Amino acid sequence: MAKSKKKEEKPEKAEKVKKASQKAAGPDKASKAGIDDKAMKFMREYLNTASPVGFENSGQKVWIDYIKPFADEIMTDPYGTAVAIINPGQPFKVVIEAHADEISWFVNYITDLGLIYLKRNGGVDHQIAPSKRVLIHGKKGIVKGVFGWPAIHTRMGTADQKEPIPKVDNLWLDVGARNKKEVEELGIHIGAVVTYEEGIDELAYDFMIARAFDNRIGGFMIAETARQLKEEKVKLPYSLYVVNAVQEEIGLRGAEMIARRIKPDVAIVTDVTHDTTTPLINKNIEGDIACGKGPSLAYAPAVHNKLLALIEKVAAEEKIPVQWRALSRSTGTDTDSFAYANDGCPSVLISIPLRYMHTTVEMLHKSDIINTIALMVASLKALTPETNLSYFE
Ligand SMILES: [Zn+2]
């Protein structure tokens, strides 16, 4: 999910949030299915492959390798968006989509003492940076580094001196080099991208954590959707384009490009949304969404009401729990790109609840992954070229 450019309203007062229940919603029909070993192996490999905005090709290769057996054709575009096409050549075209890129940093300035200052590449969080380990993707391969930060002993000059707050302009990387030449000899250059090191891990009660679940969990879910359609030998009455788009985090750009190329008739987009049950989030502003209670559907002008009603009906029929959000002029997701890129493409957003977005410990619940896939599969089965999406009939 892209960070809105607009300055967000400050919550007046942090709402006192009750301790979020550890117990997720009980297992329903879909979540009993589980995620098998083959899928988990792919999820781990995909999540642990860095795919910084603008440099997504490593992750895309992992994704293409996995989805290839479930598709009839693979297509890529000039900036690296990958598309798996099922039942190609039909006049009616449906897209299911996720974004492949992850937030990262750019090397911006190397000091004479060999320290590195950065620029953001997407909405990467400066507050969590100090003491994080990073990977710098340089010309000679990956170089390890750390975000340095003054020790607790040294950063308080006098008793009344305020502690420094991490900001882009006071955060630096240390790679062990002691001058600019040593940095450059490692293959590090201005414009090299930097990602955090942390990968995927599992917590108790079916929770998982990872860097960049936003939105590689989306890439995982659309690939698993394609796999289920293949394994169930579903014959679709339209061409399905399974799209893993680049460059979402800097303004929904990859989706904009590929929407124009495909010109779909319908787009079903999946991304992450905020679990709002942890402290310091104001439900008055962010709404009420919890991990483990199913995918989230949203109302927004870009979301097509009749398509949304179809998804809601499918969810009810399949007994898939859903949670509701209201979004306004921007959904902050590729839904906007698909809705508005051409001459109006009915689009809908199915989001998976996530805690701690844009940190290295993005956290989600397995049952939501399974239910989101189930909702996409069932919706694709329900949709036909004859589905009436007119607002006036
Ligand atoms: Zn995001």
PDB file of C-alpha atoms in Angstrom, residues 212-360:
ATOM      1  CA  ALA A 212       7.434  -6.409   2.674  1.00  0.00           C
ATOM      2  CA  PHE A 213       4.369  -8.562   3.181  1.00  0.00           C
ATOM      3  CA  ASP A 214       3.177  -5.286   1.621  1.00  0.00           C
ATOM      4  CA  ASN A 215       2.600  -6.481  -1.009  1.00  0.00           C
ATOM      5  CA  ARG A 216       4.420  -9.698  -1.752  1.00  0.00           C
ATOM      6  CA  ILE A 217       1.671 -11.488   0.152  1.00  0.00           C
ATOM      7  CA  GLY A 218      -0.538 -10.157  -2.666  1.00  0.00           C
ATOM      8  CA  GLY A 219       1.787 -11.687  -5.262  1.00  0.00           C
ATOM      9  CA  PHE A 220       1.609 -14.935  -3.320  1.00  0.00           C
ATOM     10  CA  MET A 221      -2.195 -14.864  -3.152  1.00  0.00           C
ATOM     11  CA  ILE A 222      -2.754 -14.171  -6.862  1.00  0.00           C
ATOM     12  CA  ALA A 223      -0.275 -16.948  -7.743  1.00  0.00           C
ATOM     13  CA  GLU A 224      -2.125 -19.353  -5.437  1.00  0.00           C
ATOM     14  CA  THR A 225      -5.403 -18.269  -7.046  1.00  0.00           C
ATOM     15  CA  ALA A 226      -3.984 -19.238 -10.453  1.00  0.00           C
ATOM     16  CA  ARG A 227      -2.790 -22.531  -8.985  1.00  0.00           C
ATOM     17  CA  GLN A 228      -6.236 -23.374  -7.567  1.00  0.00           C
ATOM     18  CA  LEU A 229      -7.950 -22.595 -10.870  1.00  0.00           C
ATOM     19  CA  LYS A 230      -5.471 -24.890 -12.647  1.00  0.00           C
ATOM     20  CA  GLU A 231      -5.747 -27.705 -10.101  1.00  0.00           C
ATOM     21  CA  GLU A 232      -9.553 -27.560 -10.146  1.00  0.00           C
ATOM     22  CA  LYS A 233      -9.442 -27.479 -13.988  1.00  0.00           C
ATOM     23  CA  VAL A 234     -11.710 -24.420 -14.026  1.00  0.00           C
ATOM     24  CA  LYS A 235     -12.666 -23.284 -17.549  1.00  0.00           C
ATOM     25  CA  LEU A 236     -13.022 -19.516 -17.472  1.00  0.00           C
ATOM     26  CA  PRO A 237     -15.296 -17.830 -20.046  1.00  0.00           C
ATOM     27  CA  TYR A 238     -12.784 -14.954 -20.373  1.00  0.00           C
ATOM     28  CA  SER A 239      -9.032 -14.301 -20.438  1.00  0.00           C
ATOM     29  CA  LEU A 240      -7.573 -13.946 -16.973  1.00  0.00           C
ATOM     30  CA  TYR A 241      -4.502 -11.744 -16.536  1.00  0.00           C
ATOM     31  CA  VAL A 242      -2.704 -12.399 -13.253  1.00  0.00           C
ATOM     32  CA  VAL A 243      -0.711  -9.187 -12.840  1.00  0.00           C
ATOM     33  CA  ASN A 244       2.242  -8.607 -10.501  1.00  0.00           C
ATOM     34  CA  ALA A 245       2.850  -4.896 -11.046  1.00  0.00           C
ATOM     35  CA  VAL A 246       5.997  -2.890 -10.280  1.00  0.00           C
ATOM     36  CA  GLN A 247       6.331   0.614  -8.790  1.00  0.00           C
ATOM     37  CA  GLU A 248       3.186   0.842  -6.673  1.00  0.00           C
ATOM     38  CA  GLU A 249       4.910   2.366  -3.659  1.00  0.00           C
ATOM     39  CA  ILE A 250       5.925   5.561  -5.482  1.00  0.00           C
ATOM     40  CA  GLY A 251       2.505   6.358  -6.995  1.00  0.00           C
ATOM     41  CA  LEU A 252       0.745   3.283  -8.435  1.00  0.00           C
ATOM     42  CA  ARG A 253       2.811   3.557 -11.616  1.00  0.00           C
ATOM     43  CA  GLY A 254       3.339  -0.049 -12.729  1.00  0.00           C
ATOM     44  CA  ALA A 255      -0.396  -0.719 -12.633  1.00  0.00           C
ATOM     45  CA  GLU A 256      -1.031   2.432 -14.649  1.00  0.00           C
ATOM     46  CA  MET A 257       1.322   1.194 -17.388  1.00  0.00           C
ATOM     47  CA  ILE A 258       0.001  -2.364 -17.560  1.00  0.00           C
ATOM     48  CA  ALA A 259      -3.669  -1.300 -17.332  1.00  0.00           C
ATOM     49  CA  ARG A 260      -3.161   0.665 -20.554  1.00  0.00           C
ATOM     50  CA  ARG A 261      -1.447  -2.289 -22.212  1.00  0.00           C
ATOM     51  CA  ILE A 262      -4.084  -4.907 -21.240  1.00  0.00           C
ATOM     52  CA  LYS A 263      -7.194  -2.674 -21.305  1.00  0.00           C
ATOM     53  CA  PRO A 264      -9.098  -5.022 -18.990  1.00  0.00           C
ATOM     54  CA  ASP A 265     -12.892  -5.112 -18.616  1.00  0.00           C
ATOM     55  CA  VAL A 266     -12.715  -5.886 -14.880  1.00  0.00           C
ATOM     56  CA  ALA A 267      -9.920  -5.607 -12.298  1.00  0.00           C
ATOM     57  CA  ILE A 268      -9.761  -7.276  -8.890  1.00  0.00           C
ATOM     58  CA  VAL A 269      -6.905  -5.752  -6.917  1.00  0.00           C
ATOM     59  CA  THR A 270      -5.407  -7.078  -3.722  1.00  0.00           C
ATOM     60  CA  ASP A 271      -3.191  -5.201  -1.287  1.00  0.00           C
ATOM     61  CA  VAL A 272      -2.703  -4.861   2.462  1.00  0.00           C
ATOM     62  CA  THR A 273      -4.724  -2.700   4.837  1.00  0.00           C
ATOM     63  CA  HIS A 274      -4.149  -1.627   8.440  1.00  0.00           C
ATOM     64  CA  ASP A 275      -5.193  -3.766  11.378  1.00  0.00           C
ATOM     65  CA  THR A 276      -6.471  -0.989  13.628  1.00  0.00           C
ATOM     66  CA  THR A 277      -6.707  -2.896  16.908  1.00  0.00           C
ATOM     67  CA  THR A 278      -3.158  -2.211  18.185  1.00  0.00           C
ATOM     68  CA  PRO A 279      -2.366   0.852  20.359  1.00  0.00           C
ATOM     69  CA  LEU A 280      -1.916   4.406  19.046  1.00  0.00           C
ATOM     70  CA  ILE A 281      -4.240   3.972  16.068  1.00  0.00           C
ATOM     71  CA  ASN A 282      -7.403   6.042  16.086  1.00  0.00           C
ATOM     72  CA  LYS A 283     -10.371   3.952  14.976  1.00  0.00           C
ATOM     73  CA  ASN A 284     -12.385   7.153  14.569  1.00  0.00           C
ATOM     74  CA  ILE A 285     -10.141   7.826  11.584  1.00  0.00           C
ATOM     75  CA  GLU A 286      -8.841   4.437  10.473  1.00  0.00           C
ATOM     76  CA  GLY A 287     -11.968   2.318  11.026  1.00  0.00           C
ATOM     77  CA  ASP A 288     -12.195  -1.093  12.646  1.00  0.00           C
ATOM     78  CA  ILE A 289     -10.180  -3.900  11.013  1.00  0.00           C
ATOM     79  CA  ALA A 290      -8.498  -6.852  12.727  1.00  0.00           C
ATOM     80  CA  CYS A 291      -6.118  -9.569  11.590  1.00  0.00           C
ATOM     81  CA  GLY A 292      -7.779 -12.991  11.567  1.00  0.00           C
ATOM     82  CA  LYS A 293     -11.276 -11.733  10.794  1.00  0.00           C
ATOM     83  CA  GLY A 294     -11.113 -12.074   7.037  1.00  0.00           C
ATOM     84  CA  PRO A 295     -10.254  -9.942   4.014  1.00  0.00           C
ATOM     85  CA  SER A 296     -11.376  -6.334   3.948  1.00  0.00           C
ATOM     86  CA  LEU A 297     -13.657  -4.905   1.272  1.00  0.00           C
ATOM     87  CA  ALA A 298     -13.833  -1.173   0.761  1.00  0.00           C
ATOM     88  CA  TYR A 299     -16.252   1.391  -0.510  1.00  0.00           C
ATOM     89  CA  ALA A 300     -14.602   4.177  -2.529  1.00  0.00           C
ATOM     90  CA  PRO A 301     -15.507   6.092  -5.691  1.00  0.00           C
ATOM     91  CA  ALA A 302     -12.868   4.078  -7.610  1.00  0.00           C
ATOM     92  CA  VAL A 303     -14.407   0.823  -6.370  1.00  0.00           C
ATOM     93  CA  HIS A 304     -17.218  -0.238  -8.701  1.00  0.00           C
ATOM     94  CA  ASN A 305     -20.389  -0.692  -6.664  1.00  0.00           C
ATOM     95  CA  LYS A 306     -21.916  -3.499  -8.729  1.00  0.00           C
ATOM     96  CA  LEU A 307     -18.656  -5.426  -8.825  1.00  0.00           C
ATOM     97  CA  LEU A 308     -18.302  -4.900  -5.068  1.00  0.00           C
ATOM     98  CA  ALA A 309     -21.854  -6.209  -4.557  1.00  0.00           C
ATOM     99  CA  LEU A 310     -20.940  -9.320  -6.548  1.00  0.00           C
ATOM    100  CA  ILE A 311     -17.873  -9.953  -4.364  1.00  0.00           C
ATOM    101  CA  GLU A 312     -19.959  -9.380  -1.211  1.00  0.00           C
ATOM    102  CA  LYS A 313     -22.561 -11.891  -2.422  1.00  0.00           C
ATOM    103  CA  VAL A 314     -19.858 -14.459  -3.234  1.00  0.00           C
ATOM    104  CA  ALA A 315     -18.321 -13.999   0.234  1.00  0.00           C
ATOM    105  CA  ALA A 316     -21.715 -14.551   1.880  1.00  0.00           C
ATOM    106  CA  GLU A 317     -22.427 -17.655  -0.215  1.00  0.00           C
ATOM    107  CA  GLU A 318     -18.981 -19.136   0.487  1.00  0.00           C
ATOM    108  CA  LYS A 319     -19.174 -18.172   4.179  1.00  0.00           C
ATOM    109  CA  ILE A 320     -15.960 -16.147   3.913  1.00  0.00           C
ATOM    110  CA  PRO A 321     -15.849 -13.473   6.638  1.00  0.00           C
ATOM    111  CA  VAL A 322     -15.225  -9.918   5.401  1.00  0.00           C
ATOM    112  CA  GLN A 323     -14.560  -6.598   7.118  1.00  0.00           C
ATOM    113  CA  TRP A 324     -15.543  -3.211   5.751  1.00  0.00           C
ATOM    114  CA  ARG A 325     -13.638   0.025   5.222  1.00  0.00           C
ATOM    115  CA  ALA A 326     -14.577   3.370   3.764  1.00  0.00           C
ATOM    116  CA  LEU A 327     -11.951   5.036   1.583  1.00  0.00           C
ATOM    117  CA  SER A 328     -12.317   8.320  -0.192  1.00  0.00           C
ATOM    118  CA  ARG A 329     -10.776  10.001  -3.219  1.00  0.00           C
ATOM    119  CA  SER A 330      -7.779   7.697  -3.168  1.00  0.00           C
ATOM    120  CA  THR A 331      -7.649   4.065  -2.107  1.00  0.00           C
ATOM    121  CA  GLY A 332      -3.841   4.310  -1.923  1.00  0.00           C
ATOM    122  CA  THR A 333      -3.697   1.140  -4.009  1.00  0.00           C
ATOM    123  CA  ASP A 334      -3.456   0.075  -7.647  1.00  0.00           C
ATOM    124  CA  THR A 335      -7.271  -0.022  -7.718  1.00  0.00           C
ATOM    125  CA  ASP A 336      -7.108   3.664  -8.646  1.00  0.00           C
ATOM    126  CA  SER A 337      -4.769   2.960 -11.568  1.00  0.00           C
ATOM    127  CA  PHE A 338      -7.007   0.280 -13.025  1.00  0.00           C
ATOM    128  CA  ALA A 339     -10.201   2.271 -12.489  1.00  0.00           C
ATOM    129  CA  TYR A 340      -8.868   5.464 -14.051  1.00  0.00           C
ATOM    130  CA  ALA A 341      -6.048   4.524 -16.482  1.00  0.00           C
ATOM    131  CA  ASN A 342      -8.240   3.880 -19.522  1.00  0.00           C
ATOM    132  CA  ASP A 343     -11.841   4.821 -20.172  1.00  0.00           C
ATOM    133  CA  GLY A 344     -13.134   3.391 -16.905  1.00  0.00           C
ATOM    134  CA  CYS A 345     -12.559  -0.204 -15.817  1.00  0.00           C
ATOM    135  CA  PRO A 346     -14.844  -1.629 -13.089  1.00  0.00           C
ATOM    136  CA  SER A 347     -12.388  -2.313 -10.269  1.00  0.00           C
ATOM    137  CA  VAL A 348     -12.602  -3.665  -6.760  1.00  0.00           C
ATOM    138  CA  LEU A 349     -10.192  -3.904  -3.843  1.00  0.00           C
ATOM    139  CA  ILE A 350      -9.787  -6.960  -1.604  1.00  0.00           C
ATOM    140  CA  SER A 351      -7.301  -6.145   1.169  1.00  0.00           C
ATOM    141  CA  ILE A 352      -5.634  -8.339   3.739  1.00  0.00           C
ATOM    142  CA  PRO A 353      -5.329  -6.899   7.265  1.00  0.00           C
ATOM    143  CA  LEU A 354      -1.757  -6.237   8.370  1.00  0.00           C
ATOM    144  CA  ARG A 355      -0.143  -4.895  11.523  1.00  0.00           C
ATOM    145  CA  TYR A 356       2.886  -2.570  11.520  1.00  0.00           C
ATOM    146  CA  MET A 357       2.839  -1.648   7.826  1.00  0.00           C
ATOM    147  CA  HIS A 358       6.126  -0.433   6.317  1.00  0.00           C
ATOM    148  CA  THR A 359       8.168  -1.771   9.249  1.00  0.00           C
ATOM    149  CA  THR A 360      10.362  -4.890   9.067  1.00  0.00           C
TER     150      THR A 360
END
